[in-house]
mmCIF file of N, CA and C in Angstrom:
data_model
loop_
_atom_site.group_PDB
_atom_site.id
_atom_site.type_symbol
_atom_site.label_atom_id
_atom_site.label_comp_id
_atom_site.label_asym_id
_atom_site.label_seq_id
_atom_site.Cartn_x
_atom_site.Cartn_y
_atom_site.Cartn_z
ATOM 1 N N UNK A 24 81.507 121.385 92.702
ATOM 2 C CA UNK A 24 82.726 120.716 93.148
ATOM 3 C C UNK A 24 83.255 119.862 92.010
ATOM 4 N N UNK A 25 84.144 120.444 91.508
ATOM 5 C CA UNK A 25 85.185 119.317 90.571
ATOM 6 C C UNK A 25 86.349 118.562 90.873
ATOM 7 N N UNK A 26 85.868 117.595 91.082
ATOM 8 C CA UNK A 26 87.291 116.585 91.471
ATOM 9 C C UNK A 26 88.670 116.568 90.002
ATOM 10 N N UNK A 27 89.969 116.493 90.845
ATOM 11 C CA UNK A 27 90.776 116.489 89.681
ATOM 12 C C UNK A 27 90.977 114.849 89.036
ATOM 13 N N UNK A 28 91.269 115.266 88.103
ATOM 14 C CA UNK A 28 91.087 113.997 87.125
ATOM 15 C C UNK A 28 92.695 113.150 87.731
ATOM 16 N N UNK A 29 92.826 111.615 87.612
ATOM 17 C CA UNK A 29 93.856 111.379 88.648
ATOM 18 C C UNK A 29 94.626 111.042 87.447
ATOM 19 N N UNK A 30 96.056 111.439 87.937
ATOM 20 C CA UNK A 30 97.634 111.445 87.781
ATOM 21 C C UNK A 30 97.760 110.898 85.988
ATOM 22 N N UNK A 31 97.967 110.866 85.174
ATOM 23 C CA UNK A 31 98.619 109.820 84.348
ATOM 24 C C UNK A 31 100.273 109.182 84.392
ATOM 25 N N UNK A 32 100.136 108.473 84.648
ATOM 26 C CA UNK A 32 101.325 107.649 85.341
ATOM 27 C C UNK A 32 102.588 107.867 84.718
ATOM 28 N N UNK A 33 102.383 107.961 83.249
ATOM 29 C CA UNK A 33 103.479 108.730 82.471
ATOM 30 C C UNK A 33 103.969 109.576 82.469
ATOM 31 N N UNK A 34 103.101 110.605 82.992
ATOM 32 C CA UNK A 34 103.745 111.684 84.169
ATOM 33 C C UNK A 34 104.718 112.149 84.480
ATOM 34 N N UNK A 35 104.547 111.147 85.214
ATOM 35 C CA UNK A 35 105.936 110.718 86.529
ATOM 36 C C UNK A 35 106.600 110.833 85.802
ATOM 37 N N UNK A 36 108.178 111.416 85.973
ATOM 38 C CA UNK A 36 109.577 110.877 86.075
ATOM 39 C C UNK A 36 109.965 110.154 86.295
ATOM 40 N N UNK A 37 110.435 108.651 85.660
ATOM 41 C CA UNK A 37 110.541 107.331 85.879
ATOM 42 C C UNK A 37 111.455 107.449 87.357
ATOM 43 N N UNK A 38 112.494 108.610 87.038
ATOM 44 C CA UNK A 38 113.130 108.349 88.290
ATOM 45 C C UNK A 38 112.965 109.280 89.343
ATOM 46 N N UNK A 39 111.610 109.480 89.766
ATOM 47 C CA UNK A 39 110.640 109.824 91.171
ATOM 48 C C UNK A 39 111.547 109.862 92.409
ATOM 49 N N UNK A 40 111.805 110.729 93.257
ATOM 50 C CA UNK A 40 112.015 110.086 94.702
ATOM 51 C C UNK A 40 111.115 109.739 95.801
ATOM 52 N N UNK A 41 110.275 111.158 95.697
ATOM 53 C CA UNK A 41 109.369 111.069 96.845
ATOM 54 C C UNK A 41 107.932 111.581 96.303
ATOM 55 N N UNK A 42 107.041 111.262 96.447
ATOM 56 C CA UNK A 42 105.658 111.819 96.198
ATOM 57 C C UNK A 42 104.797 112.231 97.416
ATOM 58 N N UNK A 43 104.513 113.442 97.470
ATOM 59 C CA UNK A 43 103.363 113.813 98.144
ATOM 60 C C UNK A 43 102.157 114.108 97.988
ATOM 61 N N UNK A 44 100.982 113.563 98.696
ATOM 62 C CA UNK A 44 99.343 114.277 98.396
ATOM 63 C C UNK A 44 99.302 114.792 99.672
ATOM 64 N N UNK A 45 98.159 116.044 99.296
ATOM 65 C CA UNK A 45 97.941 117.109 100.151
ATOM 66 C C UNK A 45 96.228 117.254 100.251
ATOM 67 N N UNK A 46 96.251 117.915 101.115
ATOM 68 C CA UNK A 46 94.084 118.213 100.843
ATOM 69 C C UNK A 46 92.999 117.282 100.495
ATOM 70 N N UNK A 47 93.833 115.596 100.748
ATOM 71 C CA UNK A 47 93.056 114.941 100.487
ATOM 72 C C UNK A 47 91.653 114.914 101.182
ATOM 73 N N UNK A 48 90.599 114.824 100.594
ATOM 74 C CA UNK A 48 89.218 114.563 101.444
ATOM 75 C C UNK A 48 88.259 114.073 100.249
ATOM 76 N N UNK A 49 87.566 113.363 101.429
ATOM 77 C CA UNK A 49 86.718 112.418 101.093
ATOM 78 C C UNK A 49 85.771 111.991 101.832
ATOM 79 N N UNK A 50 84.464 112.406 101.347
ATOM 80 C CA UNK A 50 83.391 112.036 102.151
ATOM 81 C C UNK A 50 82.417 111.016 101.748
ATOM 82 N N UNK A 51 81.758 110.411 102.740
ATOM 83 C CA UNK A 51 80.694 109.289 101.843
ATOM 84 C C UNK A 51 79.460 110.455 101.588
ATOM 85 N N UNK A 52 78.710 109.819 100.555
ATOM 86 C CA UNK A 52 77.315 110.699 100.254
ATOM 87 C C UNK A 52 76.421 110.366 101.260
ATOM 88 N N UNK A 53 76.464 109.120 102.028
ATOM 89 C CA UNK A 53 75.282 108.780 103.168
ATOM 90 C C UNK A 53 75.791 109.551 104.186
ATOM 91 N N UNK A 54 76.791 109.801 104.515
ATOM 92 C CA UNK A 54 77.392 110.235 105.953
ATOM 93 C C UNK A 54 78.770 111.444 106.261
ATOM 94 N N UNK A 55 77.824 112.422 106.263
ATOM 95 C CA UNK A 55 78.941 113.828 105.920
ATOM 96 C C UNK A 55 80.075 113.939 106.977
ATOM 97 N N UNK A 56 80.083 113.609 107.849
ATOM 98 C CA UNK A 56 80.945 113.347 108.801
ATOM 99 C C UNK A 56 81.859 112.184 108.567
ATOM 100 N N UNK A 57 81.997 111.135 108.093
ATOM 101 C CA UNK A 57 82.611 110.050 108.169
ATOM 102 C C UNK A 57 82.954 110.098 106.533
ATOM 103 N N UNK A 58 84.510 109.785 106.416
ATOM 104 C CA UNK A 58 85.399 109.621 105.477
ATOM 105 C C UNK A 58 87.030 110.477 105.679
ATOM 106 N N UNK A 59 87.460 111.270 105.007
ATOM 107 C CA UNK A 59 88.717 111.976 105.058
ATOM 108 C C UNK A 59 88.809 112.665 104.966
ATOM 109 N N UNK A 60 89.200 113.952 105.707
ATOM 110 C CA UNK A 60 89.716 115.300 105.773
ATOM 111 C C UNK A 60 90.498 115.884 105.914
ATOM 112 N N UNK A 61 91.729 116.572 104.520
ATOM 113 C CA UNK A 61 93.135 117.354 104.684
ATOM 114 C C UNK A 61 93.945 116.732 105.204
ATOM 115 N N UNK A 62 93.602 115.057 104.686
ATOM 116 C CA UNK A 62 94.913 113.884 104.705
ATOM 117 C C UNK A 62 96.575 114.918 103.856
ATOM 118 N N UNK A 63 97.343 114.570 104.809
ATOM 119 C CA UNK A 63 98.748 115.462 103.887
ATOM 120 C C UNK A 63 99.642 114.014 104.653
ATOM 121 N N UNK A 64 100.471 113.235 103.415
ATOM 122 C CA UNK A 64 101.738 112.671 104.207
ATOM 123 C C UNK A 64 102.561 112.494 102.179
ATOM 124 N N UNK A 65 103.581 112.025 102.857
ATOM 125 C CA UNK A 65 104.591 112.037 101.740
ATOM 126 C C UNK A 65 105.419 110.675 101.832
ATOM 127 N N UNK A 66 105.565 110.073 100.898
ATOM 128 C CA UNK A 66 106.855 108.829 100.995
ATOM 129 C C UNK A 66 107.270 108.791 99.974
ATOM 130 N N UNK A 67 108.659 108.337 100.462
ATOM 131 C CA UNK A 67 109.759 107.889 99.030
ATOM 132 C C UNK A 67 109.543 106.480 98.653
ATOM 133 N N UNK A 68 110.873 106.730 97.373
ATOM 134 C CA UNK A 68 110.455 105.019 96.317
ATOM 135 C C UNK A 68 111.054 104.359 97.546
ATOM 136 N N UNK A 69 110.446 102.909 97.637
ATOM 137 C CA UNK A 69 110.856 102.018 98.336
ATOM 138 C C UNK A 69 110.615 101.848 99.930
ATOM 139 N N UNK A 70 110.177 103.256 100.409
ATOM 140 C CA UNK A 70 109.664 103.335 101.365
ATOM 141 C C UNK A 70 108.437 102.330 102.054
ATOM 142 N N UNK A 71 108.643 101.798 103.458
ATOM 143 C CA UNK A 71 107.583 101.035 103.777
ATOM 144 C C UNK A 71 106.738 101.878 104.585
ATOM 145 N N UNK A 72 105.697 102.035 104.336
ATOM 146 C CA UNK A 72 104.706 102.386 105.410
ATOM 147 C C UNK A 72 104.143 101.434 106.162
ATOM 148 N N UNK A 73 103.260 101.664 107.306
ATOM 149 C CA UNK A 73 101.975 100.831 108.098
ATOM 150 C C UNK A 73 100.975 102.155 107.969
ATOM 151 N N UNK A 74 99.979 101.453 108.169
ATOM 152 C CA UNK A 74 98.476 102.366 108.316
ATOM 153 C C UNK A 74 98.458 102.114 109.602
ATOM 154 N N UNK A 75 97.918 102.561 110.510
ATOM 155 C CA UNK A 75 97.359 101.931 111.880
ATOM 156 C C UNK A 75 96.802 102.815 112.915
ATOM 157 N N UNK A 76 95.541 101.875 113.234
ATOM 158 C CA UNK A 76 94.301 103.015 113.949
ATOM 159 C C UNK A 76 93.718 102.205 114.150
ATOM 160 N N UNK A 77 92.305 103.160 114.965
ATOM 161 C CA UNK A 77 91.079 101.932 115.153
ATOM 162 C C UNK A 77 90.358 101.906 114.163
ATOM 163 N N UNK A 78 89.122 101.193 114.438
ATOM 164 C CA UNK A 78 88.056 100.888 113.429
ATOM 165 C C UNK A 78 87.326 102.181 113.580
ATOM 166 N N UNK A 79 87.058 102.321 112.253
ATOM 167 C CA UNK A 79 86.484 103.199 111.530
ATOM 168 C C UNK A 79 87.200 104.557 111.222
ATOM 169 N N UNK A 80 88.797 104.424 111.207
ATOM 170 C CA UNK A 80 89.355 105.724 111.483
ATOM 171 C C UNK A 80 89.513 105.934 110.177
ATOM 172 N N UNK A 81 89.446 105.519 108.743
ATOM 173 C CA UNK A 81 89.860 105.912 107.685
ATOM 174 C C UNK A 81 90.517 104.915 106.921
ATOM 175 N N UNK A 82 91.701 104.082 107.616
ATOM 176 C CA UNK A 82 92.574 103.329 106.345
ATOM 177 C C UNK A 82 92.268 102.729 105.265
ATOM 178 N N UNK A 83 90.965 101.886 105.510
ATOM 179 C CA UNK A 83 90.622 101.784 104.244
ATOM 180 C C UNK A 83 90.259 102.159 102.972
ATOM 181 N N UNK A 84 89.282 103.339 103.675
ATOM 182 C CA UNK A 84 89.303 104.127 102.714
ATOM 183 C C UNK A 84 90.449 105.122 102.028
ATOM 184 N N UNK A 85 91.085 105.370 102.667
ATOM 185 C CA UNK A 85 92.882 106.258 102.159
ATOM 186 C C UNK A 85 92.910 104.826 100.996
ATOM 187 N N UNK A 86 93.476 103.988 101.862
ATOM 188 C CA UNK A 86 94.099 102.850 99.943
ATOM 189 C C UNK A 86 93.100 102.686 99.181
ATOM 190 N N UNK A 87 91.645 102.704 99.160
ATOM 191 C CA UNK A 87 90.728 102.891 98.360
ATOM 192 C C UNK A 87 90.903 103.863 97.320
ATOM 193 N N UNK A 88 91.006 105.020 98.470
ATOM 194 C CA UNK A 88 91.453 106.253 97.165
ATOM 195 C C UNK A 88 92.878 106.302 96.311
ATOM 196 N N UNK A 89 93.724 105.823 97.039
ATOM 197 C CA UNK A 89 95.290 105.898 96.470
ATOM 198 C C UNK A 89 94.780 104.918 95.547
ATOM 199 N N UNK A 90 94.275 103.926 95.509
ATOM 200 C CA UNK A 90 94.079 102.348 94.629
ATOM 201 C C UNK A 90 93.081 102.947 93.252
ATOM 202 N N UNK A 91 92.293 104.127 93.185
ATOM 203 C CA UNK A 91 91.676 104.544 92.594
ATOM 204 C C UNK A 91 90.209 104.016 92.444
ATOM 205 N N UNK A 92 90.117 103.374 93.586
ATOM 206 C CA UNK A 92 88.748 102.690 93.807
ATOM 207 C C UNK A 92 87.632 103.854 94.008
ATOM 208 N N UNK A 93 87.531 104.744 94.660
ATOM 209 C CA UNK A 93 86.756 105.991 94.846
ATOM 210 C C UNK A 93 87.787 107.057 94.637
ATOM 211 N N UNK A 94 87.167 108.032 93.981
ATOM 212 C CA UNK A 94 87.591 109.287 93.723
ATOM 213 C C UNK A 94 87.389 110.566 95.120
ATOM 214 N N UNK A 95 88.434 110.845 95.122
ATOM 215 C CA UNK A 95 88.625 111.891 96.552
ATOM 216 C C UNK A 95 87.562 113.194 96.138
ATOM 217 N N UNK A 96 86.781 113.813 97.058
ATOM 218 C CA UNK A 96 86.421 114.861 96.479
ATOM 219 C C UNK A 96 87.367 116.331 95.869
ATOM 220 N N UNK A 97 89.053 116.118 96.415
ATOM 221 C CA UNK A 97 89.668 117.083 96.468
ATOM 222 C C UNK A 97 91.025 116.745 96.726
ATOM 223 N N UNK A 98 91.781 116.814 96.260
ATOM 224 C CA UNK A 98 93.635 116.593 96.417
ATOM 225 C C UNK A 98 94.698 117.716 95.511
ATOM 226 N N UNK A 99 95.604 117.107 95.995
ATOM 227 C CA UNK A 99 97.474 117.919 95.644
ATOM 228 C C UNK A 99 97.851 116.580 95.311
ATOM 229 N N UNK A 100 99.336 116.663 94.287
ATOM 230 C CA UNK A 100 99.735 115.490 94.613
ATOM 231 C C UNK A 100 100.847 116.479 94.056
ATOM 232 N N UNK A 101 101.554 116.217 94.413
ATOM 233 C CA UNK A 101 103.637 116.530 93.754
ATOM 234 C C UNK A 101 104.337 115.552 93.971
ATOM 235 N N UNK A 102 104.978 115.273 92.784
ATOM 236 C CA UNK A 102 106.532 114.461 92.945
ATOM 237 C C UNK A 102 107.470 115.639 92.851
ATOM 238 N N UNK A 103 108.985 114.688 93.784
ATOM 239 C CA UNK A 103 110.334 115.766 93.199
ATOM 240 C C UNK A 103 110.743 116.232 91.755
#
């Protein structure tokens, strides 16, 4: 399993509209069941989101991974 190496920010097209990740997943090594599986959502610049669920449903870990705190085992990402 090779995880992809994440984004270089320079990348981007300064002038981005919308970015999407796809196939995100993410599992802990203690607990194969618990973490993220074939997360897909998309938002534009300026866009506000909320996270919201119960405990233990994931959110933290999703901005963990977007934050680059843990590496996903597996993703997509496209901008426009």
């Amino acid at each position: 399993l090779q995880v992809p190496p994440p984004p270089d920010p320079s990348a981007f097209d300064p002038g981005w509209k919308w970015v999407r990740i796809s196939d995100l997943n993410f599992t802990y090594s203690s607990n194969e069941r618990a973490g993220l599986k074939e997360i897909d959502f998309q938002f534009a610049r300026g866009e506000k989101v909320a996270l919201v669920g119960s405990s233990g449903g994931g959110k933290s870990t999703l901005l963990k991974t977007l934050a680059g705190l843990i590496s996903p085992q597996s993703y997509k990402l496209s901008t426009d």
